[in-house]
PDB file of C-alpha atoms and ligand atoms in Angstrom:
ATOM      1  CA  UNK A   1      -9.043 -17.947  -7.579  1.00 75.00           C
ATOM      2  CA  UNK A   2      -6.913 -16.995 -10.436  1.00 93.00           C
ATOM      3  CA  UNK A   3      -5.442 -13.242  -9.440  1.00 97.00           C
ATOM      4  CA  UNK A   4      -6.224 -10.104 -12.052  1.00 98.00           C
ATOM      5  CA  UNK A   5      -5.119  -6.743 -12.343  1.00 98.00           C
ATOM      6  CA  UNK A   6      -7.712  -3.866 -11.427  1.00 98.00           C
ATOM      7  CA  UNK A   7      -8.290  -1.032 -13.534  1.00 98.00           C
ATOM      8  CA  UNK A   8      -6.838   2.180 -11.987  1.00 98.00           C
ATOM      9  CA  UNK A   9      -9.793   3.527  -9.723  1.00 98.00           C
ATOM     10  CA  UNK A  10      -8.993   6.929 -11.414  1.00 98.00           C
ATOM     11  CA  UNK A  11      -7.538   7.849 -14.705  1.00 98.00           C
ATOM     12  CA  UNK A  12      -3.650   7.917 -14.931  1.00 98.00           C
ATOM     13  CA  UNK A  13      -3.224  12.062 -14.626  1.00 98.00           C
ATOM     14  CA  UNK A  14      -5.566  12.359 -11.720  1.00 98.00           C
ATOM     15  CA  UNK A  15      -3.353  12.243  -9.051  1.00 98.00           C
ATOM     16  CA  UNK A  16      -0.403  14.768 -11.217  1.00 98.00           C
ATOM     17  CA  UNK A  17       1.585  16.608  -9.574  1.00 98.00           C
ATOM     18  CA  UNK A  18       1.654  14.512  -7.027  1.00 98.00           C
ATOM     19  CA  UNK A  19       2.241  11.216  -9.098  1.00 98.00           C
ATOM     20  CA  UNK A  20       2.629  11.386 -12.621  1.00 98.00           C
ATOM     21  CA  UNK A  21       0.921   9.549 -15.296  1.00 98.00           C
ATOM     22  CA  UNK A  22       4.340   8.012 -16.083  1.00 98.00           C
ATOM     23  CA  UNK A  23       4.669   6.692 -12.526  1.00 98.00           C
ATOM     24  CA  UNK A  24       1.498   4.989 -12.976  1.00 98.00           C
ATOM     25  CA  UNK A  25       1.606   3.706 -16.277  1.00 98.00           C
ATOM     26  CA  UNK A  26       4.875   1.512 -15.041  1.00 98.00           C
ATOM     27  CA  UNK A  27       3.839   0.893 -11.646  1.00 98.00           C
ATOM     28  CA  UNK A  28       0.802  -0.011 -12.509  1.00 98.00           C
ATOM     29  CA  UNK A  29       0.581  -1.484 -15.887  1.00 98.00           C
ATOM     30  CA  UNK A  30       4.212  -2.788 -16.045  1.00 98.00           C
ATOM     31  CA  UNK A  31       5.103  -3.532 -12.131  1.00 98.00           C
ATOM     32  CA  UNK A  32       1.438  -4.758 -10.749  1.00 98.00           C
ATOM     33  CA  UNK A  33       1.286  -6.675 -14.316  1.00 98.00           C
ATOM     34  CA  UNK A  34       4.023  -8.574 -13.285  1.00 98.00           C
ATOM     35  CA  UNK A  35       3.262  -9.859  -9.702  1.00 98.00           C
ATOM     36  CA  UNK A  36      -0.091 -10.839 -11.208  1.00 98.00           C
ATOM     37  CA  UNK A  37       1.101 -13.280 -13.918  1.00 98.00           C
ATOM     38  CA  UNK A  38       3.960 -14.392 -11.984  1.00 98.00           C
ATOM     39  CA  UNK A  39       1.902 -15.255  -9.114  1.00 98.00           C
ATOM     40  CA  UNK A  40      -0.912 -17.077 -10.941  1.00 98.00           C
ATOM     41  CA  UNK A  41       1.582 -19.535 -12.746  1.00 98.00           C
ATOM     42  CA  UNK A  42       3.026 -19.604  -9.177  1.00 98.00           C
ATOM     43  CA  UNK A  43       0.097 -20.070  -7.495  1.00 97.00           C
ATOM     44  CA  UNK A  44      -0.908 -22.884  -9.798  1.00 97.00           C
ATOM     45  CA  UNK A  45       2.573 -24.787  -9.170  1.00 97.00           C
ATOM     46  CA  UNK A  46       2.083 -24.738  -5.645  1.00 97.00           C
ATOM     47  CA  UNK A  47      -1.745 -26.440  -5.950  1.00 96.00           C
ATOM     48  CA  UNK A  48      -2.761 -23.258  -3.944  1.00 96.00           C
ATOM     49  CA  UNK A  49      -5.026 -21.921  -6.930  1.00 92.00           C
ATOM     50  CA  UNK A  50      -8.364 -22.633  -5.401  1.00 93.00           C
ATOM     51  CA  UNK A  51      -7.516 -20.255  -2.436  1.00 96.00           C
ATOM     52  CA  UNK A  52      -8.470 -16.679  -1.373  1.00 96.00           C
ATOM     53  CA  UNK A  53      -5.672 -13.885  -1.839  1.00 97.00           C
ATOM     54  CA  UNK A  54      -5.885 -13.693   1.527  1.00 95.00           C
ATOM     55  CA  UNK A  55      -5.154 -17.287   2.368  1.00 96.00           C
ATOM     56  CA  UNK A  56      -2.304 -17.338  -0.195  1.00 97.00           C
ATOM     57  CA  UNK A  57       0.084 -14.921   0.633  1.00 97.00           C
ATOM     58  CA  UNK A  58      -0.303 -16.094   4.890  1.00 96.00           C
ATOM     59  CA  UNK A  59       0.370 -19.827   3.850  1.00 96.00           C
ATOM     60  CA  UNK A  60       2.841 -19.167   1.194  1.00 97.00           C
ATOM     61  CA  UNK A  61       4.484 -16.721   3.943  1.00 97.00           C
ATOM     62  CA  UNK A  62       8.293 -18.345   5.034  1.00 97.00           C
ATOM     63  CA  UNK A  63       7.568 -21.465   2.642  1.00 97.00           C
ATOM     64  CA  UNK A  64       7.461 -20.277  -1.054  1.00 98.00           C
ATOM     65  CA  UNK A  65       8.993 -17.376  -1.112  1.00 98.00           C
ATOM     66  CA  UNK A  66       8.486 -16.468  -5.013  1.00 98.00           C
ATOM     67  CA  UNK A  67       4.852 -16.969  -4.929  1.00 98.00           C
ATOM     68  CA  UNK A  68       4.604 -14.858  -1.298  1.00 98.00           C
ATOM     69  CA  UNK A  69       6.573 -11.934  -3.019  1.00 98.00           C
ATOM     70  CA  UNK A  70       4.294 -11.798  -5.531  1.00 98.00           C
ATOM     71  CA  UNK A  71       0.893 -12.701  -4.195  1.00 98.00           C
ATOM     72  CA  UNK A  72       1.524  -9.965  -0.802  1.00 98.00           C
ATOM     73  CA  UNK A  73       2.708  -7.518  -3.639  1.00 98.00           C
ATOM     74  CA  UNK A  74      -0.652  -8.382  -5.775  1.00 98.00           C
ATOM     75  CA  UNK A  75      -2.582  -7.893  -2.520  1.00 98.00           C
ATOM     76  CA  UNK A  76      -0.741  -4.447  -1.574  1.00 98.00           C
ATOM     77  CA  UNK A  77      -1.110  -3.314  -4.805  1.00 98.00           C
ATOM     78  CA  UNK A  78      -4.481  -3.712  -5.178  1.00 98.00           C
ATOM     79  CA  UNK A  79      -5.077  -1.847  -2.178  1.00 98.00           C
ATOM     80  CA  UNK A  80      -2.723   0.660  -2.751  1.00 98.00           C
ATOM     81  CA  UNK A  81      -4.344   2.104  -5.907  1.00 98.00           C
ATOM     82  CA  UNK A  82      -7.560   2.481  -3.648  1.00 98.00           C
ATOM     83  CA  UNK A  83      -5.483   4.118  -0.810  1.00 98.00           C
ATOM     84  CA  UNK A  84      -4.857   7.163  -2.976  1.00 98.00           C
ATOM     85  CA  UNK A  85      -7.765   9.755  -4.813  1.00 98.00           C
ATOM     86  CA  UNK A  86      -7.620  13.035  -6.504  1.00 98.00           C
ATOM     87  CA  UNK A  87      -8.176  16.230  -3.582  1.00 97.00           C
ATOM     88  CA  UNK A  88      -7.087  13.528  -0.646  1.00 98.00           C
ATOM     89  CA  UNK A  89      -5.214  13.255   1.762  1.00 98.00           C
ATOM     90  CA  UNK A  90      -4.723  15.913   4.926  1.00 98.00           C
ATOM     91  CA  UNK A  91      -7.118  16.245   7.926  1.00 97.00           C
ATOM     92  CA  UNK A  92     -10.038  15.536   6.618  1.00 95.00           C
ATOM     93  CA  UNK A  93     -10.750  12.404   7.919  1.00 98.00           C
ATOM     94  CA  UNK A  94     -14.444  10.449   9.056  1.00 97.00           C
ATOM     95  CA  UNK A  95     -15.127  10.714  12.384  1.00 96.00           C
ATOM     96  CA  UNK A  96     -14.515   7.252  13.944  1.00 97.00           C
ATOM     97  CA  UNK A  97     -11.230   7.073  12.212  1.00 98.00           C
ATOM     98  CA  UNK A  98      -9.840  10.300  13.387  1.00 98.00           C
ATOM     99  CA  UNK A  99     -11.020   9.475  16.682  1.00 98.00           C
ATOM    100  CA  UNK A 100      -8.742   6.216  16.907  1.00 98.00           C
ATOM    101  CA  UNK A 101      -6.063   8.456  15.127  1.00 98.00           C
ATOM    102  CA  UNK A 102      -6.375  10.672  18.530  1.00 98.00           C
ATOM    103  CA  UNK A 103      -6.109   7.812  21.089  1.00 98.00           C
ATOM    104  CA  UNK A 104      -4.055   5.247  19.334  1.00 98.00           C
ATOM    105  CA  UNK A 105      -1.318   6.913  17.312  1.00 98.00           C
ATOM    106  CA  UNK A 106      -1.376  10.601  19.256  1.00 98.00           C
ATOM    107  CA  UNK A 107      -3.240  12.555  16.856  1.00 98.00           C
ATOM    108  CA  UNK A 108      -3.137  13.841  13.203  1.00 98.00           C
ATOM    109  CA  UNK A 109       0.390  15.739  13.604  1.00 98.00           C
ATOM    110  CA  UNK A 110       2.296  12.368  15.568  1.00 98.00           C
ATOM    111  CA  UNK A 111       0.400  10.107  13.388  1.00 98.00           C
ATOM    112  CA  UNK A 112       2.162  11.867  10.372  1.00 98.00           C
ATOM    113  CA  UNK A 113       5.389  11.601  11.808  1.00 98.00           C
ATOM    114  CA  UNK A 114       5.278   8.500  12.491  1.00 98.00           C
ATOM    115  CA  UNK A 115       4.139   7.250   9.333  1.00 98.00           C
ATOM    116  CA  UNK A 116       6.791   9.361   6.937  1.00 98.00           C
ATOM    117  CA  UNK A 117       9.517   8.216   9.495  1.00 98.00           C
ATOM    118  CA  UNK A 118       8.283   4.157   9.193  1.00 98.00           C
ATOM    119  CA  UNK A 119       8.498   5.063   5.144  1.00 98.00           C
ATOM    120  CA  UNK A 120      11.863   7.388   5.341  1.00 98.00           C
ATOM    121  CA  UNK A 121      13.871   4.522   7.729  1.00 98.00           C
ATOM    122  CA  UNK A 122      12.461   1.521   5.645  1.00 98.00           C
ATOM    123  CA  UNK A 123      16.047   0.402   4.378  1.00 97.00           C
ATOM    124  CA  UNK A 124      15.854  -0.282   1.175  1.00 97.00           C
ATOM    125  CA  UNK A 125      12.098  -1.431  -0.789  1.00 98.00           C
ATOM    126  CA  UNK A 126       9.045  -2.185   1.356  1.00 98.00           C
ATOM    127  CA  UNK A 127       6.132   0.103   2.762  1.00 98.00           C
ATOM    128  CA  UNK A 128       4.914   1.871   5.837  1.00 98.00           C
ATOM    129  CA  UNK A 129       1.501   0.751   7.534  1.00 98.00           C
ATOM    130  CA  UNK A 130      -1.145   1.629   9.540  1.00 98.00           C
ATOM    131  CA  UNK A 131      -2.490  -1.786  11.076  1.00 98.00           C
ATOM    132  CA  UNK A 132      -5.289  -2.702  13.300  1.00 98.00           C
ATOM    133  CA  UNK A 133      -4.129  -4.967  15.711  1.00 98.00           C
ATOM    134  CA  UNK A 134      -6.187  -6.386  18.868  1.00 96.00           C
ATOM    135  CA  UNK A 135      -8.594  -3.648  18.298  1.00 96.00           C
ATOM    136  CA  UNK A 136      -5.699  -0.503  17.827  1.00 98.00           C
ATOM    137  CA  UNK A 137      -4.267   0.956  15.738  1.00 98.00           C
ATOM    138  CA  UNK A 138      -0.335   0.776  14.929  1.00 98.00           C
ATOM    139  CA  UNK A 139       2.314   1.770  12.599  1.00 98.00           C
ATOM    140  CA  UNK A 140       4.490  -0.613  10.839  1.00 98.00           C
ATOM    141  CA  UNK A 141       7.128  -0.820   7.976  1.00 98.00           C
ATOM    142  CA  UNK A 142       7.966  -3.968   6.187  1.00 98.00           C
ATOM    143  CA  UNK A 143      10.668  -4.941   3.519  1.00 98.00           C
ATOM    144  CA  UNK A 144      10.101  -6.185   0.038  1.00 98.00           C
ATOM    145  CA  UNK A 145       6.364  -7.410  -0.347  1.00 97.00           C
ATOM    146  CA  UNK A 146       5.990  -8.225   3.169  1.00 98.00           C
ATOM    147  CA  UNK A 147       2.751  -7.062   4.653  1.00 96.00           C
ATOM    148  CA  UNK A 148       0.932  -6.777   8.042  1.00 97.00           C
ATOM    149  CA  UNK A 149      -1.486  -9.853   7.681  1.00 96.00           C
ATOM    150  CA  UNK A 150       1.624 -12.241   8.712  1.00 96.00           C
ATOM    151  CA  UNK A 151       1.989 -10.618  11.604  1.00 96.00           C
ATOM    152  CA  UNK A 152      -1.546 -10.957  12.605  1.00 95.00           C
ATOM    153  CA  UNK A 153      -2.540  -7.437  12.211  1.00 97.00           C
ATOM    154  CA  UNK A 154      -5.016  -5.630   9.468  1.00 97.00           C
ATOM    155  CA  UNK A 155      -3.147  -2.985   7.413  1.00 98.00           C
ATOM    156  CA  UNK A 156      -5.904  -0.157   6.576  1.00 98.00           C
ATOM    157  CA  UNK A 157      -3.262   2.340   4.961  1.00 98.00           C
ATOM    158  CA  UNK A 158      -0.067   1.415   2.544  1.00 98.00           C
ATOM    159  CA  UNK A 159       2.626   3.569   0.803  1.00 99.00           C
ATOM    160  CA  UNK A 160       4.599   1.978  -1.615  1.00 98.00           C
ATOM    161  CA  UNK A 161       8.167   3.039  -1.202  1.00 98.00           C
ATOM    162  CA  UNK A 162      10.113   0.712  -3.295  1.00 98.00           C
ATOM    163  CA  UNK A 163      11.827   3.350  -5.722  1.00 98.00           C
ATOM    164  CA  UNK A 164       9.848   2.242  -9.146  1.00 98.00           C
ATOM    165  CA  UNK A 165       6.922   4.710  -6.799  1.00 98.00           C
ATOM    166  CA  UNK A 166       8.791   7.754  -7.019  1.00 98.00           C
ATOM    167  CA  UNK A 167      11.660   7.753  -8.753  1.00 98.00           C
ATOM    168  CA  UNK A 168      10.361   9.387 -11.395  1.00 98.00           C
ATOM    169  CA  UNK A 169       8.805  12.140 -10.068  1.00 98.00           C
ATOM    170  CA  UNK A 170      10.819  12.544  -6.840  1.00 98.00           C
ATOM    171  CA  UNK A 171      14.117  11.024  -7.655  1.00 98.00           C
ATOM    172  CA  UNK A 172      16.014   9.753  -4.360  1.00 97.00           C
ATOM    173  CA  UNK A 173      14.044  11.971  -2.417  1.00 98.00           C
ATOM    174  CA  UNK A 174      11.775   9.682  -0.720  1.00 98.00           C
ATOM    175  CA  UNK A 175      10.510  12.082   2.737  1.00 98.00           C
ATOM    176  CA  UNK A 176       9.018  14.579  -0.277  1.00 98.00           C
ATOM    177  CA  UNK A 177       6.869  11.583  -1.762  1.00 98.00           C
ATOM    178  CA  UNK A 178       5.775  10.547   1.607  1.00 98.00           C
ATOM    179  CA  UNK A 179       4.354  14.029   2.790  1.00 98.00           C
ATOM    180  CA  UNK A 180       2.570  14.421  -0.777  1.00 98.00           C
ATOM    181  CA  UNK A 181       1.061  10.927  -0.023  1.00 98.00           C
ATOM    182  CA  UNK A 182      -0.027  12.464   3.464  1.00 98.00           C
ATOM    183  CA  UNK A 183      -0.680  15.779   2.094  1.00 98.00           C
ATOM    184  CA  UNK A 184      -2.501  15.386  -0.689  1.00 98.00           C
ATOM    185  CA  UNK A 185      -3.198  11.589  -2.302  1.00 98.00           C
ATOM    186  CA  UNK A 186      -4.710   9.731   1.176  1.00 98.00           C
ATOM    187  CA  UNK A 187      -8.180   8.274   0.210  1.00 98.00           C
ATOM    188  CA  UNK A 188      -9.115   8.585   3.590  1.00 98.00           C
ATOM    189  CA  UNK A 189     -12.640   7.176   3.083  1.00 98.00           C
ATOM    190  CA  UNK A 190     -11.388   3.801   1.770  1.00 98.00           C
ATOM    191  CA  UNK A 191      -9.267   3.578   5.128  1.00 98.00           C
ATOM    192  CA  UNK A 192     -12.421   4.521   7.277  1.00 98.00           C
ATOM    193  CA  UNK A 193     -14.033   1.356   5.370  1.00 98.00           C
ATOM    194  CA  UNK A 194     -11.002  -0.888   6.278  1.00 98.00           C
ATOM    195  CA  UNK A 195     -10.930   0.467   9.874  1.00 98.00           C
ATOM    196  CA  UNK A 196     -14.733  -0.309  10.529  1.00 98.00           C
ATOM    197  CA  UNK A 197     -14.185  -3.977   8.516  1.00 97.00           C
ATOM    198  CA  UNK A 198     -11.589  -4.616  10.705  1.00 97.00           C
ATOM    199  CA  UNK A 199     -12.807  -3.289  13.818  1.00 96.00           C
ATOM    200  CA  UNK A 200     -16.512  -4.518  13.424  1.00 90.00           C
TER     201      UNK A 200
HETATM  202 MN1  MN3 B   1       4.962  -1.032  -6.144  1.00 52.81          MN
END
């Protein structure tokens, strides 16, 4: 199925100060744009049009490199968008979740940690994950557009931290970014949905 670009699940100031709606204006309507029509007229040179998302960026993965970049980007992206909400982020987190946060990843304050240092020590673009794998939970980073579901695990929380996410509002300093994506822009729900997809 031909790829599109979501609306923003919010309107473009409702995540200021923590990202701007200049930051989301380009990110969203200039850099998602991109990895959308690039990967359709990708997708359709490869024959792979008639196939999920899903199925296109694992068999595209270490084959077609052009259309993986931009069909795992189209998939993190659309994801990412829903990752983030107005008032999120922090410890309030649904019950099941923050349970598996306590025996997988150490709690809230290691879980943190962990996550800004897979985002800070990312060389370069790419993200920082929280995966289920085999039932777990784990934290990953990746380069580029890479994403967990080639390495057989289910990413329930992305942060962007190729520079075109922050640059604007946080210049080089990425760590800041990542603890006002913790802080205060987490959708939290949205990840408890992922976890219990992935864990049902
Ligand atoms: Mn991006």
């Amino acid at each position: 199925m031909a790829f599109e670009l979501p609306d923003l699940p919010y309107a473009y100031d409702a995540l200021d100060p923590y990202m701007s709606a200049e930051t989301l204006e380009f990110h969203h309507d200039k850099h998602h744009k991109a990895y959308v029509d690039n990967g359709n007229k990708l997708a359709e040179e490869a024959g792979m049009s008639g196939k999920t998302l899903e199925e296109i960026v694992v068999a595209s993965h270490g084959t077609n490199a052009g259309l993986f970049n931009n069909a795992a980007q189209h998939y993190n992206h659309v994801h990412f968008w829903k990752w983030m909400a107005p008032n999120g982020g922090g410890k309030s987190i649904p019950g099941e979740l923050m349970k598996a946060i306590d025996s997988d990843l150490g709690g809230y304050d290691k879980f943190k940690a962990d996550f800004m240092a897979a985002g800070a020590t990312q060389f370069g673009s790419g993200w920082c994950w929280v995966n289920v794998k085999d039932g777990k939970l784990e934290i990953s980073k990746t380069p580029n557009g890479e994403n967990p579901l080639v390495h057989g695990a289910s990413p329930i929380l992305g942060c962007d931290v190729w520079e075109h996410s922050y640059y604007i509002d946080y210049r080089n300093a990425r760590p800041k970014y990542l603890e006002a994506f913790v802080d205060n822009m987490i959708n939290w729900e949205y990840v408890a949905e992922l976890y219990g997809a992935a864990t049902s």
